[in-house]
Amino acid sequence: MTSADSTSFDVLILGGGSGGYACALRSAELGLTVGLIDKDKLGGTCLHRGCIPTKALLHAAEVADSSRESAHFGVNTTLQGIDMPKVNEYRDGVVGRLYKGLQGLVKSRDVSFIEGEGKLVGPNSIEVNGTVYTGKHVVLATGSYAKSIPGLEITGNIMTSDQALNLDYVPNSVIVLGGGVIGVEFASVWKSFGSDVTIVEGLPHLVPNEDEACSKALERAYRKRGINFILGTKFASATQDANGVHVTLEDGKTLDADLLLVAIGRGPSTDGMGYEAQGVAMERGWVLVDDRLRTNVPNVYAVGDITPGLQLAHRGFQHGIFVAEEIAGMNPIMIEDINIPKVTYCEPEVASVGMTEAQAKAQFGDDVVAYEYNLGGNGKSQILGTAGFIKLVQKKDGPVIGIHMVGSRVGEQIGEAQLIVNWEATPEDVATLIHAHPTQNEAMGEAHLALAGKPLHAHA
Ligand SMILES: Cc1cc2nc3c(=O)[nH]c(=O)nc-3n(C[C@H](O)[C@H](O)[C@H](O)COP(=O)(O)OP(=O)(O)OC[C@H]3O[C@@H](n4cnc5c(N)ncnc54)[C@H](O)[C@@H]3O)c2cc1C
């Protein structure tokens, strides 16, 4: 990796995660000089502590399930156990190869990687290890951290995803605090690895930000898998001793397990970084930006998880690319958060883009049509043995404004779903296209055929 050979750049970026490095790569492509500062490894949360390592664990979990359930397909295997050090070695191999590739990309585009903790010391300057670097444009991209509940210390067997990712054993039992994306993904992995899992969620549903039909379908599937969950009940306190963790809920119920995963959301990493001192407008730690990702300080932008909204790696990529193109005067367009695709990679997967039925009804009243195509009619889903659906939300006589899916592997369908919603396609537009047989993707076609009034493998 190149070290900085200069201290002044066209674009100076604080944070080398998804948002920061995407901005660096695109800025360099556009001929701008770039300084990229990170106190840790290039790639940030997603590559080292988030998306990639968790999805590697989820893949290992899928292999365990396949092995456990193979007799159903007439293939006799025995699942002898989960070798966590070996699982971790596989995961680290994946992360390591991607990390090397990313370092190569940054180097080949002549981005100066500056290693160390940075602090904004002026509207266009950041200090790292006693050296002040300047940028005609400064991009804040310092990401997020796993939150805990006030008074609940993260130590020992009370952990966040950061520690849970590095376990070298499979716990016998786990309590997962939080039924959002990270909570249900870890619950899924541990159940597949043989743990006894209980999720505690204060809201009435798992994955509460999804369309209620998806939440309910996931709850049915988790019940079937033997994953326990307690909904609409708040956590009160937790203690730990040599026997494990002991959790009390607000209704007085107590739960015991080997460990407690705290997965209640992520807060912005902005504390002590000089943002407020330099006059950057903030709210509860978040950096406020306008619709061009500009802060209130001229030439200072913010991207990714430190800005209020969805916390997703591909939102960070979009932000980073957007800011680079904005700086280069290209007048880029931005996809709004509501139309950013989302996938939860538990078993079964949940994937969505656009408005939920409830959001659409709140905005358009009765001018909303919803249709659910059941995967029971889809050949490939039957072959895989998965249940679920693809639900479309349409503005009456208009475009499809939301697509919501549940089922094994449905995350792979999100690509077409986001094209449909973001290109404002009508059911009739999609119904003229062809979906290969037998794929799960056919279910996407079938759902649109049905809404266009010409269902094939569905009842009218
Ligand atoms: C367990 C887990 C699973 C996830 N799974 C997914 C998923 O499947 N799909 C998805 O889209 N998203 C997923 N995410 C979310 C995704 O990881 C984040 O949205 C994304 O990483 C945000 O990118 P970012 O650039 O804003 O911040 P980050 O990736 O957090 O990067 C910020 C960088 O800034 C650096 N930094 C911070 N402060 C300083 C400082 N003062 N000086 C120098 N450097 C500093 C940090 O070292 C870090 O490298 C997951 C997150 C977690 C925790």
Short mmCIF file of C-alpha atoms and ligand atoms in Angstrom, two decimals:
data_model
loop_
_atom_site.label_atom_id
_atom_site.label_comp_id
_atom_site.label_asym_id
_atom_site.label_seq_id
_atom_site.Cartn_x
_atom_site.Cartn_y
_atom_site.Cartn_z
CA MET A 1 0.00 0.00 0.00
CA THR A 2 1.32 3.45 -0.85
CA SER A 3 1.99 5.85 1.96
CA ALA A 4 1.08 9.51 1.50
CA ASP A 5 3.71 11.31 -0.55
CA SER A 6 1.93 14.59 -0.12
CA THR A 7 -0.21 16.23 2.50
CA SER A 8 -2.66 18.03 0.27
CA PHE A 9 -5.28 16.43 -1.94
CA ASP A 10 -8.29 17.26 -4.05
CA VAL A 11 -10.31 14.87 -1.88
CA LEU A 12 -9.36 13.92 1.68
CA ILE A 13 -11.45 11.10 3.17
CA LEU A 14 -11.67 10.14 6.85
CA GLY A 15 -12.63 6.45 7.08
CA GLY A 16 -11.78 3.64 4.65
CA GLY A 17 -14.98 1.56 4.92
CA SER A 18 -17.58 1.01 2.18
CA GLY A 19 -18.45 4.71 1.89
CA GLY A 20 -14.92 6.06 2.19
CA TYR A 21 -13.12 3.66 -0.13
CA ALA A 22 -15.87 3.85 -2.80
CA CYS A 23 -15.43 7.63 -2.77
CA ALA A 24 -11.64 7.21 -3.00
CA LEU A 25 -11.77 4.80 -5.94
CA ARG A 26 -14.30 6.86 -7.93
CA SER A 27 -12.50 10.16 -7.20
CA ALA A 28 -9.23 8.65 -8.43
CA GLU A 29 -10.97 7.33 -11.57
CA LEU A 30 -12.10 10.88 -12.23
CA GLY A 31 -8.53 12.16 -12.07
CA LEU A 32 -8.67 13.70 -8.61
CA THR A 33 -5.84 13.26 -6.08
CA VAL A 34 -7.04 11.35 -3.04
CA GLY A 35 -5.93 10.83 0.56
CA LEU A 36 -7.75 8.05 2.43
CA ILE A 37 -7.28 7.86 6.20
CA ASP A 38 -8.07 4.85 8.38
CA LYS A 39 -6.95 3.85 11.84
CA ASP A 40 -7.70 0.20 11.11
CA LYS A 41 -7.84 -2.07 8.08
CA LEU A 42 -8.98 -0.76 4.72
CA GLY A 43 -12.50 -2.11 4.05
CA GLY A 44 -14.08 -1.15 7.37
CA THR A 45 -16.97 -2.88 9.09
CA CYS A 46 -18.44 -4.61 6.04
CA LEU A 47 -15.29 -6.47 5.05
CA HIS A 48 -13.81 -7.21 8.47
CA ARG A 49 -16.67 -7.28 11.01
CA GLY A 50 -19.92 -7.19 9.05
CA CYS A 51 -21.34 -8.32 5.72
CA ILE A 52 -18.62 -10.64 4.49
CA PRO A 53 -17.68 -12.58 7.65
CA THR A 54 -21.34 -13.00 8.69
CA LYS A 55 -22.34 -14.24 5.25
CA ALA A 56 -19.45 -16.73 5.34
CA LEU A 57 -20.82 -18.04 8.66
CA LEU A 58 -24.31 -18.19 7.14
CA HIS A 59 -22.97 -20.21 4.24
CA ALA A 60 -21.29 -22.65 6.64
CA ALA A 61 -24.65 -22.83 8.46
CA GLU A 62 -26.40 -23.69 5.17
CA VAL A 63 -23.88 -26.48 4.59
CA ALA A 64 -24.63 -27.81 8.09
CA ASP A 65 -28.38 -27.76 7.36
CA SER A 66 -27.85 -29.49 4.00
CA SER A 67 -25.85 -32.18 5.70
CA ARG A 68 -28.39 -32.59 8.52
CA GLU A 69 -31.33 -32.75 6.10
CA SER A 70 -29.67 -34.70 3.29
CA ALA A 71 -31.56 -37.96 3.94
CA HIS A 72 -34.73 -36.18 2.78
CA PHE A 73 -33.14 -36.07 -0.67
CA GLY A 74 -32.00 -39.66 -0.45
CA VAL A 75 -28.41 -38.76 0.30
CA ASN A 76 -27.23 -40.27 3.56
CA THR A 77 -24.67 -38.19 5.46
CA THR A 78 -24.05 -37.68 9.14
CA LEU A 79 -23.35 -34.26 10.59
CA GLN A 80 -20.57 -35.06 13.01
CA GLY A 81 -20.13 -31.58 14.40
CA ILE A 82 -19.09 -28.01 13.77
CA ASP A 83 -15.36 -27.33 13.89
CA MET A 84 -15.45 -23.61 14.68
CA PRO A 85 -11.70 -22.97 14.27
CA LYS A 86 -12.03 -24.49 10.77
CA VAL A 87 -15.18 -22.44 10.04
CA ASN A 88 -13.28 -19.34 11.12
CA GLU A 89 -10.31 -20.30 8.94
CA TYR A 90 -12.63 -20.56 5.92
CA ARG A 91 -14.22 -17.20 6.80
CA ASP A 92 -10.82 -15.54 7.28
CA GLY A 93 -9.71 -16.91 3.92
CA VAL A 94 -12.65 -15.22 2.21
CA VAL A 95 -12.06 -11.92 4.03
CA GLY A 96 -8.30 -12.12 3.42
CA ARG A 97 -8.63 -12.59 -0.34
CA LEU A 98 -11.08 -9.68 -0.65
CA TYR A 99 -8.88 -7.49 1.58
CA LYS A 100 -5.87 -8.17 -0.61
CA GLY A 101 -7.89 -7.36 -3.72
CA LEU A 102 -9.11 -4.09 -2.23
CA GLN A 103 -5.60 -3.06 -1.19
CA GLY A 104 -4.49 -3.76 -4.76
CA LEU A 105 -7.30 -1.62 -6.20
CA VAL A 106 -6.50 1.33 -3.94
CA LYS A 107 -2.80 1.08 -4.78
CA SER A 108 -3.34 0.74 -8.51
CA ARG A 109 -5.45 3.91 -8.57
CA ASP A 110 -2.77 5.91 -6.77
CA VAL A 111 -4.91 6.62 -3.73
CA SER A 112 -2.66 7.62 -0.81
CA PHE A 113 -3.61 5.45 2.16
CA ILE A 114 -2.77 7.19 5.42
CA GLU A 115 -2.75 4.90 8.42
CA GLY A 116 -3.74 6.36 11.78
CA GLU A 117 -6.48 7.98 13.79
CA GLY A 118 -7.70 11.19 12.22
CA LYS A 119 -9.29 14.27 13.71
CA LEU A 120 -10.95 17.13 11.86
CA VAL A 121 -8.90 20.18 12.93
CA GLY A 122 -10.13 22.69 10.37
CA PRO A 123 -12.87 22.83 7.73
CA ASN A 124 -10.47 21.37 5.19
CA SER A 125 -7.85 19.67 7.35
CA ILE A 126 -7.43 16.43 9.27
CA GLU A 127 -4.63 15.67 11.68
CA VAL A 128 -3.16 12.16 11.78
CA ASN A 129 -0.24 11.26 14.05
CA GLY A 130 0.82 14.90 14.33
CA THR A 131 0.72 15.62 10.57
CA VAL A 132 -1.98 17.88 9.17
CA TYR A 133 -3.40 16.82 5.80
CA THR A 134 -5.61 19.10 3.75
CA GLY A 135 -8.24 18.53 1.10
CA LYS A 136 -10.03 20.92 -1.25
CA HIS A 137 -12.94 18.66 -0.34
CA VAL A 138 -13.23 16.65 2.86
CA VAL A 139 -15.40 13.54 3.15
CA LEU A 140 -16.36 12.21 6.59
CA ALA A 141 -16.89 8.43 6.51
CA THR A 142 -16.15 7.12 9.99
CA GLY A 143 -19.00 4.59 10.08
CA SER A 144 -20.78 3.07 13.05
CA TYR A 145 -20.34 0.95 16.16
CA ALA A 146 -22.48 -1.70 17.88
CA LYS A 147 -24.62 -0.08 20.57
CA SER A 148 -25.44 -1.47 23.98
CA ILE A 149 -28.09 -0.57 26.53
CA PRO A 150 -27.02 1.96 29.18
CA GLY A 151 -25.72 -0.02 32.15
CA LEU A 152 -25.23 -3.23 30.15
CA GLU A 153 -21.49 -3.72 29.88
CA ILE A 154 -20.12 -5.62 26.88
CA THR A 155 -17.74 -8.04 28.54
CA GLY A 156 -17.26 -11.78 28.93
CA ASN A 157 -20.30 -13.66 27.69
CA ILE A 158 -22.29 -10.49 27.03
CA MET A 159 -21.21 -9.47 23.56
CA THR A 160 -22.00 -7.66 20.34
CA SER A 161 -21.50 -8.93 16.80
CA ASP A 162 -17.82 -7.88 17.01
CA GLN A 163 -17.04 -10.54 19.63
CA ALA A 164 -19.66 -13.07 18.46
CA LEU A 165 -17.95 -13.24 15.07
CA ASN A 166 -14.76 -14.45 16.68
CA LEU A 167 -16.09 -17.24 18.89
CA ASP A 168 -14.02 -20.41 18.59
CA TYR A 169 -16.81 -22.64 19.89
CA VAL A 170 -20.53 -23.20 19.33
CA PRO A 171 -22.47 -22.13 22.43
CA ASN A 172 -25.06 -24.58 23.78
CA SER A 173 -27.54 -21.78 24.29
CA VAL A 174 -27.82 -18.14 23.28
CA ILE A 175 -30.11 -15.21 24.01
CA VAL A 176 -30.22 -12.69 21.18
CA LEU A 177 -31.34 -9.24 22.24
CA GLY A 178 -32.88 -7.63 19.15
CA GLY A 179 -34.84 -9.21 16.31
CA GLY A 180 -33.52 -6.91 13.59
CA VAL A 181 -31.26 -7.94 10.71
CA ILE A 182 -28.09 -8.70 12.71
CA GLY A 183 -30.02 -10.49 15.48
CA VAL A 184 -31.97 -12.82 13.20
CA GLU A 185 -28.87 -13.59 11.10
CA PHE A 186 -26.83 -14.69 14.14
CA ALA A 187 -29.84 -16.61 15.49
CA SER A 188 -30.03 -18.45 12.17
CA VAL A 189 -26.32 -19.37 12.19
CA TRP A 190 -26.33 -20.60 15.77
CA LYS A 191 -29.49 -22.67 15.31
CA SER A 192 -27.97 -24.34 12.25
CA PHE A 193 -24.81 -25.03 14.27
CA GLY A 194 -26.91 -26.71 16.99
CA SER A 195 -27.39 -24.02 19.66
CA ASP A 196 -30.62 -23.46 21.53
CA VAL A 197 -31.58 -19.88 20.55
CA THR A 198 -34.05 -17.36 22.00
CA ILE A 199 -34.56 -13.91 20.46
CA VAL A 200 -36.00 -11.09 22.58
CA GLU A 201 -37.53 -8.23 20.57
CA GLY A 202 -39.28 -5.22 22.10
CA LEU A 203 -41.40 -4.54 19.00
CA PRO A 204 -44.31 -6.80 17.98
CA HIS A 205 -42.40 -8.53 15.13
CA LEU A 206 -39.06 -9.92 14.00
CA VAL A 207 -37.40 -7.79 11.26
CA PRO A 208 -39.86 -5.03 12.22
CA ASN A 209 -38.79 -2.72 9.38
CA GLU A 210 -40.01 -5.19 6.75
CA ASP A 211 -43.52 -5.59 5.32
CA GLU A 212 -45.58 -7.29 8.04
CA ALA A 213 -46.26 -10.26 5.76
CA CYS A 214 -42.50 -10.96 5.60
CA SER A 215 -42.10 -10.63 9.37
CA LYS A 216 -44.94 -13.07 9.96
CA ALA A 217 -43.57 -15.55 7.41
CA LEU A 218 -40.13 -15.41 9.03
CA GLU A 219 -41.71 -15.97 12.44
CA ARG A 220 -43.54 -19.06 11.09
CA ALA A 221 -40.30 -20.38 9.60
CA TYR A 222 -38.32 -19.73 12.80
CA ARG A 223 -41.02 -21.46 14.87
CA LYS A 224 -40.68 -24.45 12.54
CA ARG A 225 -36.90 -24.40 12.89
CA GLY A 226 -37.23 -24.35 16.68
CA ILE A 227 -35.81 -20.85 17.09
CA ASN A 228 -37.57 -19.34 20.11
CA PHE A 229 -38.58 -15.69 20.15
CA ILE A 230 -40.31 -13.40 22.57
CA LEU A 231 -41.91 -10.38 20.91
CA GLY A 232 -43.24 -7.11 22.29
CA THR A 233 -41.27 -7.55 25.51
CA LYS A 234 -38.48 -5.30 26.65
CA PHE A 235 -35.19 -6.32 28.24
CA ALA A 236 -34.73 -5.22 31.87
CA SER A 237 -31.31 -6.44 33.05
CA ALA A 238 -28.61 -9.08 32.69
CA THR A 239 -25.94 -10.59 34.91
CA GLN A 240 -23.28 -13.20 34.23
CA ASP A 241 -21.38 -15.73 36.32
CA ALA A 242 -19.56 -19.01 35.84
CA ASN A 243 -22.80 -20.66 34.66
CA GLY A 244 -23.45 -18.16 31.88
CA VAL A 245 -25.77 -15.19 31.48
CA HIS A 246 -29.06 -14.51 33.25
CA VAL A 247 -31.49 -12.12 31.62
CA THR A 248 -34.58 -10.54 33.15
CA LEU A 249 -37.30 -9.05 30.98
CA GLU A 250 -39.59 -6.17 31.92
CA ASP A 251 -42.48 -8.59 32.43
CA GLY A 252 -40.42 -10.38 35.11
CA LYS A 253 -39.61 -13.43 32.99
CA THR A 254 -36.05 -14.73 33.33
CA LEU A 255 -33.89 -16.51 30.76
CA ASP A 256 -30.54 -18.28 31.15
CA ALA A 257 -28.01 -19.13 28.47
CA ASP A 258 -24.31 -19.49 27.74
CA LEU A 259 -24.15 -16.08 26.17
CA LEU A 260 -26.08 -12.94 25.35
CA LEU A 261 -25.73 -11.24 21.97
CA VAL A 262 -26.68 -7.58 22.12
CA ALA A 263 -27.94 -6.67 18.65
CA ILE A 264 -30.00 -3.55 19.28
CA GLY A 265 -28.62 -1.39 16.49
CA ARG A 266 -25.61 0.67 15.57
CA GLY A 267 -24.74 4.25 16.48
CA PRO A 268 -22.61 6.75 14.51
CA SER A 269 -18.83 6.73 15.13
CA THR A 270 -18.33 10.46 15.45
CA ASP A 271 -17.36 11.03 19.08
CA GLY A 272 -14.18 13.02 19.68
CA MET A 273 -13.39 13.41 15.98
CA GLY A 274 -13.57 17.19 15.96
CA TYR A 275 -16.72 17.41 13.84
CA GLU A 276 -18.74 19.49 16.28
CA ALA A 277 -15.76 21.69 17.14
CA GLN A 278 -15.43 22.56 13.44
CA GLY A 279 -19.10 23.54 13.31
CA VAL A 280 -20.46 20.46 11.52
CA ALA A 281 -24.19 20.23 12.30
CA MET A 282 -24.98 17.01 14.17
CA GLU A 283 -27.98 15.41 15.81
CA ARG A 284 -27.54 12.77 18.52
CA GLY A 285 -24.14 11.94 17.05
CA TRP A 286 -25.30 11.68 13.43
CA VAL A 287 -23.81 14.01 10.85
CA LEU A 288 -26.58 15.93 9.11
CA VAL A 289 -26.40 16.23 5.32
CA ASP A 290 -28.58 17.70 2.58
CA ASP A 291 -29.76 15.81 -0.49
CA ARG A 292 -26.32 16.28 -2.11
CA LEU A 293 -24.62 14.77 1.00
CA ARG A 294 -23.17 18.19 1.93
CA THR A 295 -22.78 19.07 5.58
CA ASN A 296 -23.43 22.68 6.61
CA VAL A 297 -19.66 23.37 6.37
CA PRO A 298 -18.64 24.29 2.79
CA ASN A 299 -16.80 21.50 0.93
CA VAL A 300 -17.28 18.99 3.76
CA TYR A 301 -19.40 15.95 2.85
CA ALA A 302 -20.50 12.91 4.87
CA VAL A 303 -21.27 9.41 3.59
CA GLY A 304 -22.42 6.01 4.84
CA ASP A 305 -23.43 4.95 8.33
CA ILE A 306 -22.63 8.29 10.02
CA THR A 307 -25.53 9.88 8.14
CA PRO A 308 -29.09 9.14 9.35
CA GLY A 309 -30.82 6.39 7.36
CA LEU A 310 -30.32 2.78 6.28
CA GLN A 311 -27.04 1.26 7.43
CA LEU A 312 -26.02 -0.83 4.45
CA ALA A 313 -22.72 -1.29 2.66
CA HIS A 314 -24.23 -0.65 -0.78
CA ARG A 315 -25.79 2.60 0.48
CA GLY A 316 -22.24 3.55 1.53
CA PHE A 317 -20.93 2.64 -1.95
CA GLN A 318 -23.65 4.76 -3.55
CA HIS A 319 -22.88 7.69 -1.22
CA GLY A 320 -19.15 7.48 -1.91
CA ILE A 321 -19.54 7.33 -5.69
CA PHE A 322 -22.15 10.10 -5.57
CA VAL A 323 -19.87 12.49 -3.65
CA ALA A 324 -16.91 11.82 -5.96
CA GLU A 325 -19.07 12.59 -9.01
CA GLU A 326 -20.63 15.61 -7.32
CA ILE A 327 -17.15 17.01 -6.60
CA ALA A 328 -16.21 16.36 -10.22
CA GLY A 329 -19.26 18.39 -11.30
CA MET A 330 -21.12 15.47 -12.89
CA ASN A 331 -24.49 16.15 -11.24
CA PRO A 332 -25.13 12.50 -10.26
CA ILE A 333 -28.52 11.19 -9.20
CA MET A 334 -29.26 9.58 -5.86
CA ILE A 335 -31.52 6.61 -5.14
CA GLU A 336 -33.62 7.41 -2.07
CA ASP A 337 -33.29 5.12 0.96
CA ILE A 338 -36.78 3.65 0.43
CA ASN A 339 -35.72 2.29 -2.97
CA ILE A 340 -32.41 0.79 -1.83
CA PRO A 341 -32.55 -3.03 -1.94
CA LYS A 342 -32.31 -4.83 1.42
CA VAL A 343 -31.52 -8.48 2.11
CA THR A 344 -31.53 -10.31 5.43
CA TYR A 345 -29.49 -13.48 4.89
CA CYS A 346 -31.06 -15.70 7.53
CA GLU A 347 -32.73 -19.01 6.63
CA PRO A 348 -35.19 -18.37 5.05
CA GLU A 349 -33.98 -15.12 3.51
CA VAL A 350 -35.98 -11.90 3.53
CA ALA A 351 -35.45 -9.40 0.70
CA SER A 352 -37.23 -6.19 -0.20
CA VAL A 353 -37.14 -2.93 -2.07
CA GLY A 354 -39.58 -0.02 -2.10
CA MET A 355 -42.67 0.65 -0.04
CA THR A 356 -44.32 -1.88 2.23
CA GLU A 357 -48.05 -2.30 1.76
CA ALA A 358 -48.65 -0.25 4.92
CA GLN A 359 -46.38 2.59 3.74
CA ALA A 360 -48.06 2.60 0.30
CA LYS A 361 -51.55 2.71 1.86
CA ALA A 362 -50.49 5.53 4.17
CA GLN A 363 -49.42 7.51 1.10
CA PHE A 364 -51.95 6.47 -1.57
CA GLY A 365 -54.95 5.24 0.43
CA ASP A 366 -57.10 2.80 -1.53
CA ASP A 367 -55.09 3.34 -4.72
CA VAL A 368 -52.83 0.43 -3.82
CA VAL A 369 -52.92 -3.17 -5.05
CA ALA A 370 -51.00 -5.94 -3.27
CA TYR A 371 -50.44 -9.44 -4.63
CA GLU A 372 -48.61 -12.42 -3.13
CA TYR A 373 -47.26 -15.19 -5.37
CA ASN A 374 -46.68 -18.27 -3.25
CA LEU A 375 -43.43 -20.16 -3.87
CA GLY A 376 -45.51 -23.34 -3.57
CA GLY A 377 -46.23 -22.90 -7.29
CA ASN A 378 -42.58 -22.39 -8.22
CA GLY A 379 -40.74 -25.47 -9.48
CA LYS A 380 -37.24 -24.56 -8.29
CA SER A 381 -38.50 -23.63 -4.82
CA GLN A 382 -40.21 -27.02 -4.62
CA ILE A 383 -36.93 -28.69 -5.65
CA LEU A 384 -35.11 -26.78 -2.90
CA GLY A 385 -37.90 -27.51 -0.45
CA THR A 386 -38.46 -23.90 0.55
CA ALA A 387 -41.69 -22.09 1.40
CA GLY A 388 -42.29 -18.36 0.98
CA PHE A 389 -43.63 -15.78 -1.42
CA ILE A 390 -42.99 -12.78 -3.60
CA LYS A 391 -45.31 -9.92 -2.71
CA LEU A 392 -45.83 -7.00 -5.06
CA VAL A 393 -47.19 -3.61 -4.05
CA GLN A 394 -48.51 -1.63 -7.00
CA LYS A 395 -49.84 1.88 -7.30
CA LYS A 396 -53.27 1.17 -8.80
CA ASP A 397 -53.03 1.23 -12.63
CA GLY A 398 -49.41 2.36 -12.22
CA PRO A 399 -45.92 1.10 -11.45
CA VAL A 400 -44.80 -1.52 -8.95
CA ILE A 401 -43.62 0.49 -5.93
CA GLY A 402 -42.60 -2.34 -3.58
CA ILE A 403 -41.39 -5.95 -3.79
CA HIS A 404 -41.11 -8.11 -0.65
CA MET A 405 -39.83 -11.67 -0.58
CA VAL A 406 -39.32 -14.55 1.83
CA GLY A 407 -37.76 -17.95 1.07
CA SER A 408 -34.42 -19.72 0.81
CA ARG A 409 -32.14 -17.88 -1.63
CA VAL A 410 -34.69 -15.14 -2.51
CA GLY A 411 -31.98 -12.56 -1.85
CA GLU A 412 -30.68 -13.44 -5.33
CA GLN A 413 -33.93 -12.05 -6.79
CA ILE A 414 -33.36 -8.58 -5.40
CA GLY A 415 -31.42 -7.49 -8.50
CA GLU A 416 -34.44 -7.69 -10.77
CA ALA A 417 -36.72 -6.39 -8.02
CA GLN A 418 -34.70 -3.20 -7.64
CA LEU A 419 -34.66 -2.64 -11.40
CA ILE A 420 -38.45 -2.99 -11.52
CA VAL A 421 -39.05 -0.55 -8.67
CA ASN A 422 -36.39 1.98 -9.61
CA TRP A 423 -37.31 1.97 -13.31
CA GLU A 424 -40.95 2.35 -12.26
CA ALA A 425 -42.00 -0.64 -14.35
CA THR A 426 -45.67 -1.64 -14.47
CA PRO A 427 -46.75 -5.28 -14.08
CA GLU A 428 -47.49 -5.25 -17.84
CA ASP A 429 -43.90 -4.16 -18.61
CA VAL A 430 -42.47 -7.08 -16.61
CA ALA A 431 -45.09 -9.55 -17.89
CA THR A 432 -43.71 -9.16 -21.43
CA LEU A 433 -40.25 -10.30 -20.30
CA ILE A 434 -39.15 -13.94 -20.01
CA HIS A 435 -37.99 -15.67 -16.83
CA ALA A 436 -36.01 -18.89 -17.30
CA HIS A 437 -37.54 -22.20 -16.24
CA PRO A 438 -37.06 -23.72 -13.71
CA THR A 439 -35.60 -20.90 -11.60
CA GLN A 440 -36.82 -19.12 -8.50
CA ASN A 441 -36.66 -16.03 -10.68
CA GLU A 442 -39.73 -17.36 -12.49
CA ALA A 443 -41.73 -16.50 -9.39
CA MET A 444 -40.92 -12.84 -10.08
CA GLY A 445 -42.33 -13.21 -13.58
CA GLU A 446 -45.39 -15.14 -12.35
CA ALA A 447 -46.24 -12.48 -9.76
CA HIS A 448 -46.18 -9.79 -12.44
CA LEU A 449 -48.15 -11.95 -14.89
CA ALA A 450 -50.81 -12.32 -12.23
CA LEU A 451 -50.97 -8.57 -11.51
CA ALA A 452 -51.14 -7.90 -15.26
CA GLY A 453 -54.28 -10.06 -15.33
CA LYS A 454 -52.77 -13.11 -17.07
CA PRO A 455 -51.63 -15.55 -14.37
CA LEU A 456 -49.92 -18.73 -15.60
CA HIS A 457 -49.06 -20.99 -12.66
CA ALA A 458 -51.38 -19.19 -10.25
CA HIS A 459 -55.11 -18.97 -9.71
CA ALA A 460 -56.78 -15.87 -11.11
C1 LIG B 1 -22.62 -7.94 11.76
C2 LIG B 1 -22.91 -7.01 10.61
C3 LIG B 1 -23.41 -7.51 9.43
C4 LIG B 1 -23.68 -6.67 8.37
N1 LIG B 1 -24.17 -7.21 7.21
C5 LIG B 1 -24.43 -6.40 6.17
C6 LIG B 1 -24.88 -6.94 4.93
O1 LIG B 1 -25.05 -8.16 4.79
N2 LIG B 1 -25.13 -6.10 3.91
C7 LIG B 1 -24.97 -4.74 4.03
O2 LIG B 1 -25.21 -4.03 3.07
N3 LIG B 1 -24.53 -4.19 5.19
C8 LIG B 1 -24.25 -4.99 6.24
N4 LIG B 1 -23.77 -4.44 7.40
C9 LIG B 1 -23.62 -2.97 7.48
C10 LIG B 1 -22.35 -2.47 6.79
O3 LIG B 1 -21.24 -3.15 7.31
C11 LIG B 1 -22.21 -0.97 7.00
O4 LIG B 1 -23.39 -0.32 6.54
C12 LIG B 1 -21.03 -0.39 6.23
O5 LIG B 1 -19.84 -1.01 6.63
C13 LIG B 1 -20.95 1.11 6.47
O6 LIG B 1 -19.86 1.63 5.77
P1 LIG B 1 -19.18 3.00 6.25
O7 LIG B 1 -18.12 3.30 5.24
O8 LIG B 1 -20.20 4.02 6.52
O9 LIG B 1 -18.51 2.68 7.67
P2 LIG B 1 -17.51 1.56 8.15
O10 LIG B 1 -17.50 0.39 7.26
O11 LIG B 1 -17.82 1.35 9.59
O12 LIG B 1 -16.08 2.24 8.00
C14 LIG B 1 -15.65 3.29 8.80
C15 LIG B 1 -14.14 3.29 8.82
O13 LIG B 1 -13.70 4.48 9.48
C16 LIG B 1 -12.58 4.19 10.27
N5 LIG B 1 -12.49 5.21 11.30
C17 LIG B 1 -13.42 5.55 12.22
N6 LIG B 1 -12.98 6.58 12.96
C18 LIG B 1 -11.76 6.91 12.49
C19 LIG B 1 -10.81 7.89 12.84
N7 LIG B 1 -11.02 8.79 13.79
N8 LIG B 1 -9.65 7.92 12.14
C20 LIG B 1 -9.39 7.03 11.15
N9 LIG B 1 -10.26 6.10 10.80
C21 LIG B 1 -11.44 6.04 11.44
C22 LIG B 1 -12.87 2.79 10.80
O14 LIG B 1 -11.65 2.14 11.17
C23 LIG B 1 -13.55 2.12 9.60
O15 LIG B 1 -12.63 1.42 8.80
C24 LIG B 1 -23.46 -5.27 8.48
C25 LIG B 1 -22.92 -4.74 9.67
C26 LIG B 1 -22.65 -5.60 10.72
C27 LIG B 1 -22.07 -5.03 11.98
#
